[in-house]
Amino acid sequence: MRIALILGLLSHFLVQAPSAHAKVRVVTTIQTFRSLAEEIGGDQVEVTALVGESVDPHHVDPRPSHAVTLNKADLLVHVGLDLERGWLPPLLEQARNPKVRSGEVGNLDASTAGIMVLDAGGAVTRAQGDIHPMGNPHYWLHPDNALRVARALAERLKRIDPGQASTYEARLQAFSNRLAARRKEWEENAKALAGVKIVTYHKSWSYLTSWLKLVEIGNIEPKPGVPPDPKHLAELVGSARSQGAKMVIVETYYPRNTAQRVATLAGMKAVVLPSDAGGKERSYFALVDKIVTELVAAVR
Ligand SMILES: [Zn+2]
């Protein structure tokens, strides 16, 4: 009886005790954060993204498998600013994982990593249909912000896995160096974009356009998350024509025919671009490469 009890306790302990070499399980919402976590975590982490490739990050279908993934996570990294508001809180509820609850070291709201939030401070509310009530949440393409998120990730990984702190710090430094070098190339290539007027479907590009000095003169959506009506589109076409706008950027997951119609009527090019990593653009670097290359090609 006593032996059975001891064996029971022992097997319980063996199952529960984390192995010395266990990888830190990181779950991210968007794919770009998956890429950043891989950059900083290397072999020490196992990273899963909840937002599929080419999926609107505002609107993800929560699946039971997402809750299972979150249940096993040591660290959750999310965009914040209400981007995942429609789907992440119910998943966290189902996941029943105290480690990744809001306020815990295992819950990183990356918008708190020193991001200067654009379009904030207005009197917008969700009641008006605007899905950016806390300001623009699409900050991850800007290299300054990618570095801020990478730093915050390294800081959390060091706290969760202090034995590997020096590895995370070294990987952060390597990422920072590589980013600085790539950024110079991107800015050199993007010189032709300065002052070019553009229209975008959703306000997914404001941080990128301010970095590359593109001038965003309007959006196909009258407000973020609100589909366009004919009157808004007619005004947008008139304004794009009179201001000499050159292109419409449309995210891979928005209706292309509307963007194409507006582009044709106003003499612009429609450029379909990924706003998150995935597919051939699996890494943050490949994603920004692709965007800069396509934008420059469109103004040539
Ligand atoms: Zn948005």
Coordinates of C-alpha atoms and ligand atoms in Angstrom, one line a residue:
M1 CA 0.0 0.0 0.0
R2 CA 2.7 2.4 1.1
I3 CA 4.9 1.4 -1.8
A4 CA 2.1 1.9 -4.3
L5 CA 1.5 5.4 -2.8
I6 CA 5.2 6.2 -3.1
L7 CA 5.3 4.9 -6.7
G8 CA 2.2 6.9 -7.5
L9 CA 3.8 10.1 -6.2
L10 CA 7.0 9.3 -7.9
S11 CA 5.4 8.8 -11.3
H12 CA 3.3 11.9 -10.8
F13 CA 6.5 13.9 -10.1
L14 CA 8.3 12.4 -13.1
V15 CA 5.4 13.4 -15.4
Q16 CA 5.1 16.9 -13.9
A17 CA 8.8 17.8 -13.6
P18 CA 10.0 19.9 -16.5
S19 CA 13.0 18.5 -18.2
A20 CA 16.2 20.5 -17.9
H21 CA 16.3 20.9 -21.7
A22 CA 12.6 21.5 -22.3
K23 CA 12.0 24.2 -24.9
V24 CA 10.1 27.3 -24.0
R25 CA 6.7 27.0 -25.7
V26 CA 5.9 30.4 -27.3
V27 CA 2.5 31.1 -28.8
T28 CA 2.1 34.2 -30.9
T29 CA -1.0 35.7 -32.5
I30 CA 0.4 37.0 -35.8
Q31 CA 3.0 35.3 -38.0
T32 CA 5.4 38.2 -37.8
F33 CA 5.7 37.8 -34.0
R34 CA 6.3 34.0 -34.7
S35 CA 9.3 35.1 -36.9
L36 CA 10.6 37.5 -34.2
A37 CA 10.3 34.8 -31.5
E38 CA 12.2 32.4 -33.7
E39 CA 14.9 35.0 -34.2
I40 CA 15.3 35.6 -30.5
G41 CA 14.6 32.2 -29.1
G42 CA 16.4 30.0 -31.7
D43 CA 16.7 26.4 -30.6
Q44 CA 15.6 27.2 -27.1
V45 CA 12.0 27.8 -28.1
E46 CA 9.1 26.1 -30.0
V47 CA 6.9 28.7 -31.6
T48 CA 3.3 28.5 -32.9
A49 CA 1.3 31.3 -34.4
L50 CA -2.5 31.3 -34.0
V51 CA -3.3 33.6 -37.0
G52 CA -3.1 31.5 -40.1
E53 CA -1.3 32.8 -43.2
S54 CA -3.1 35.5 -45.2
V55 CA -5.8 35.7 -42.5
D56 CA -7.2 39.1 -41.3
P57 CA -5.8 39.3 -37.8
H58 CA -8.9 41.1 -36.6
H59 CA -11.1 38.2 -37.5
V60 CA -9.7 34.7 -36.7
D61 CA -12.0 31.7 -36.3
P62 CA -11.1 30.4 -32.8
R63 CA -10.7 26.6 -33.0
P64 CA -10.4 24.0 -30.2
S65 CA -6.9 23.3 -31.3
H66 CA -6.0 27.0 -30.6
A67 CA -7.1 26.5 -27.0
V68 CA -5.1 23.3 -26.7
T69 CA -2.0 25.2 -28.0
L70 CA -2.5 28.0 -25.5
N71 CA -3.0 25.5 -22.7
K72 CA 0.5 24.3 -23.1
A73 CA 2.1 27.7 -23.7
D74 CA 4.8 29.3 -21.4
L75 CA 4.6 32.6 -23.2
L76 CA 1.9 34.3 -25.3
V77 CA 2.8 37.3 -27.4
H78 CA 0.0 39.3 -28.8
V79 CA -0.4 42.7 -30.7
G80 CA -2.7 44.3 -28.2
L81 CA -4.6 47.6 -28.9
D82 CA -7.7 45.6 -29.4
L83 CA -6.5 43.9 -32.6
E84 CA -7.3 40.4 -31.2
R85 CA -10.2 41.5 -29.1
G86 CA -12.8 39.5 -31.0
W87 CA -11.2 36.1 -30.6
L88 CA -8.3 35.9 -28.2
P89 CA -10.1 36.5 -24.8
P90 CA -12.5 33.6 -25.3
L91 CA -9.6 31.3 -26.3
L92 CA -7.6 32.3 -23.2
E93 CA -10.7 31.5 -21.1
Q94 CA -11.0 28.0 -22.7
A95 CA -7.2 27.4 -22.4
R96 CA -7.2 27.5 -18.6
N97 CA -3.5 28.3 -18.4
P98 CA -2.6 30.6 -15.5
K99 CA 0.9 31.2 -17.0
V100 CA -0.4 33.2 -19.9
R101 CA -3.1 35.2 -18.2
S102 CA -3.1 39.0 -18.6
G103 CA -0.6 40.5 -16.1
E104 CA 1.6 37.4 -15.8
V105 CA 5.2 37.2 -17.1
G106 CA 3.9 34.7 -19.7
N107 CA 1.6 37.2 -21.3
L108 CA 3.4 39.8 -23.5
D109 CA 1.2 42.5 -24.9
A110 CA 3.7 43.8 -27.4
S111 CA 2.0 47.2 -27.8
T112 CA 3.4 48.0 -24.3
A113 CA 6.9 47.6 -25.6
G114 CA 7.3 51.4 -26.2
I115 CA 5.3 51.6 -29.5
M116 CA 4.3 55.1 -30.5
V117 CA 0.7 54.5 -31.4
L118 CA -0.6 56.2 -34.5
D119 CA -4.2 57.4 -34.9
A120 CA -4.7 57.4 -31.2
G121 CA -6.5 60.0 -29.1
G122 CA -9.5 60.3 -31.3
A123 CA -13.0 60.1 -30.0
V124 CA -13.7 56.9 -31.9
T125 CA -15.6 54.0 -30.3
R126 CA -16.6 50.6 -31.4
A127 CA -20.2 51.8 -31.6
Q128 CA -19.3 53.7 -34.7
G129 CA -18.0 50.4 -36.2
D130 CA -14.4 51.5 -36.0
I131 CA -12.2 48.5 -35.0
H132 CA -9.2 50.7 -34.1
P133 CA -10.7 52.4 -31.0
M134 CA -7.3 52.4 -29.1
G135 CA -5.3 53.7 -32.1
N136 CA -3.8 51.9 -35.0
P137 CA -2.6 48.3 -34.0
H138 CA -0.8 47.5 -37.3
Y139 CA 2.6 48.6 -36.0
W140 CA 4.8 45.5 -36.6
L141 CA 6.2 46.3 -40.1
H142 CA 8.2 49.4 -38.9
P143 CA 11.8 48.3 -38.1
D144 CA 11.8 50.5 -34.9
N145 CA 8.8 48.6 -33.7
A146 CA 10.1 45.1 -34.8
L147 CA 13.2 45.9 -32.6
R148 CA 11.1 47.0 -29.7
V149 CA 9.1 43.8 -29.8
A150 CA 12.3 41.7 -30.2
R151 CA 13.7 43.4 -27.1
A152 CA 10.5 42.8 -25.1
L153 CA 10.5 39.1 -26.2
A154 CA 14.2 38.7 -25.1
E155 CA 13.4 40.2 -21.7
R156 CA 10.5 37.8 -21.2
L157 CA 12.4 34.8 -22.4
K158 CA 15.2 35.6 -20.0
R159 CA 12.7 35.7 -17.1
I160 CA 11.0 32.5 -18.1
D161 CA 14.2 30.6 -18.9
P162 CA 17.0 32.4 -16.9
G163 CA 19.5 29.6 -17.6
Q164 CA 19.7 30.6 -21.2
A165 CA 19.7 34.4 -20.6
S166 CA 23.0 35.0 -22.3
T167 CA 21.9 33.1 -25.4
Y168 CA 18.7 35.2 -25.7
E169 CA 20.8 38.4 -25.2
A170 CA 23.3 37.3 -27.9
R171 CA 20.5 36.5 -30.4
L172 CA 18.9 39.8 -29.7
Q173 CA 22.2 41.6 -30.5
A174 CA 22.6 39.6 -33.7
F175 CA 19.0 40.4 -34.7
S176 CA 19.5 44.1 -34.0
N177 CA 22.7 44.2 -36.1
R178 CA 21.1 42.4 -39.0
L179 CA 18.1 44.7 -38.8
A180 CA 20.3 47.8 -38.9
A181 CA 22.1 46.6 -42.0
R182 CA 18.9 45.5 -43.8
R183 CA 17.2 48.8 -42.9
K184 CA 19.9 50.8 -44.7
E185 CA 19.3 48.7 -47.8
W186 CA 15.5 49.1 -47.6
E187 CA 15.7 52.8 -47.1
E188 CA 18.2 53.2 -50.0
N189 CA 15.9 51.1 -52.3
A190 CA 12.8 53.0 -51.1
K191 CA 14.0 56.5 -52.0
A192 CA 11.8 56.5 -55.0
L193 CA 8.7 56.2 -52.8
A194 CA 9.2 59.5 -50.9
G195 CA 6.2 61.8 -51.5
V196 CA 4.3 59.2 -53.6
K197 CA 0.6 59.5 -52.8
I198 CA -1.3 56.3 -52.2
V199 CA -4.6 54.8 -51.1
T200 CA -4.9 51.7 -48.9
Y201 CA -7.8 49.3 -48.3
H202 CA -7.5 49.1 -44.5
K203 CA -5.3 51.2 -42.3
S204 CA -2.7 48.4 -42.1
W205 CA 0.2 50.4 -43.6
S206 CA 0.3 53.7 -41.7
Y207 CA 3.5 52.8 -39.8
L208 CA 5.2 51.6 -42.9
T209 CA 4.1 54.5 -45.1
S210 CA 5.3 57.0 -42.5
W211 CA 8.7 55.2 -42.4
L212 CA 9.1 55.1 -46.2
K213 CA 7.6 58.7 -46.5
L214 CA 4.7 57.6 -48.7
V215 CA 1.7 59.9 -48.4
E216 CA -1.6 58.0 -47.5
I217 CA -4.4 60.2 -48.9
G218 CA -7.4 57.9 -48.2
N219 CA -8.7 54.5 -47.5
I220 CA -11.2 52.2 -49.3
E221 CA -12.8 51.5 -45.9
P222 CA -14.4 54.8 -44.7
K223 CA -13.4 53.7 -41.1
P224 CA -11.3 50.7 -40.1
G225 CA -13.6 47.7 -40.3
V226 CA -16.4 49.5 -42.1
P227 CA -17.0 48.3 -45.6
P228 CA -17.1 51.0 -48.3
D229 CA -20.4 52.3 -49.8
P230 CA -20.7 53.8 -53.4
K231 CA -20.7 57.4 -52.2
H232 CA -17.4 57.0 -50.2
L233 CA -15.8 55.2 -53.2
A234 CA -16.8 58.0 -55.6
E235 CA -15.3 60.6 -53.3
L236 CA -12.2 58.6 -52.9
V237 CA -11.8 58.2 -56.7
G238 CA -12.2 62.0 -57.2
S239 CA -9.7 62.8 -54.5
A240 CA -7.2 60.3 -55.8
R241 CA -7.5 61.7 -59.3
S242 CA -7.1 65.3 -58.2
Q243 CA -4.2 64.6 -56.0
G244 CA -2.4 62.3 -58.5
A245 CA -2.3 59.2 -56.3
K246 CA -0.2 56.4 -57.8
M247 CA -1.4 53.2 -56.2
V248 CA -3.9 51.4 -54.1
I249 CA -2.4 48.9 -51.6
V250 CA -4.7 46.0 -50.8
E251 CA -4.0 43.4 -48.2
T252 CA -4.1 39.8 -49.4
Y253 CA -7.3 39.1 -47.4
Y254 CA -9.5 42.0 -48.6
P255 CA -11.7 42.0 -51.8
R256 CA -9.4 42.8 -54.7
N257 CA -12.2 43.7 -57.2
T258 CA -13.2 46.8 -55.2
A259 CA -9.5 47.9 -55.0
Q260 CA -9.0 47.2 -58.7
R261 CA -12.1 49.2 -59.6
V262 CA -11.0 52.2 -57.6
A263 CA -7.5 51.9 -59.1
T264 CA -8.8 51.8 -62.7
L265 CA -11.2 54.7 -62.2
A266 CA -8.5 56.9 -60.7
G267 CA -5.6 55.8 -63.0
M268 CA -3.8 54.1 -60.2
K269 CA -2.1 50.7 -59.9
A270 CA -3.6 48.1 -57.5
V271 CA -0.8 46.4 -55.5
V272 CA -1.7 43.3 -53.5
L273 CA 0.7 42.9 -50.5
P274 CA 1.0 40.6 -47.5
S275 CA 0.8 42.6 -44.2
D276 CA 2.0 39.7 -42.1
A277 CA 4.7 37.0 -42.5
G278 CA 3.9 33.6 -44.0
G279 CA 4.3 31.5 -47.2
K280 CA 7.4 32.6 -49.1
E281 CA 7.8 35.5 -46.7
R282 CA 8.2 33.4 -43.7
S283 CA 10.5 35.8 -41.8
Y284 CA 10.1 39.4 -40.9
F285 CA 13.1 40.2 -43.1
A286 CA 11.5 38.4 -46.2
L287 CA 8.2 40.2 -45.5
V288 CA 9.7 43.7 -45.5
D289 CA 11.9 42.8 -48.5
K290 CA 8.8 41.7 -50.5
I291 CA 6.8 44.9 -49.5
V292 CA 9.6 47.3 -50.4
T293 CA 10.4 45.5 -53.7
E294 CA 6.8 45.5 -54.8
L295 CA 6.2 49.1 -53.9
V296 CA 9.3 50.3 -55.7
A297 CA 8.3 48.2 -58.8
A298 CA 4.9 49.8 -58.7
V299 CA 6.2 53.4 -59.0
R300 CA 8.8 52.6 -61.7
Ligands
ZN1 ZN -6.9 47.0 -38.4

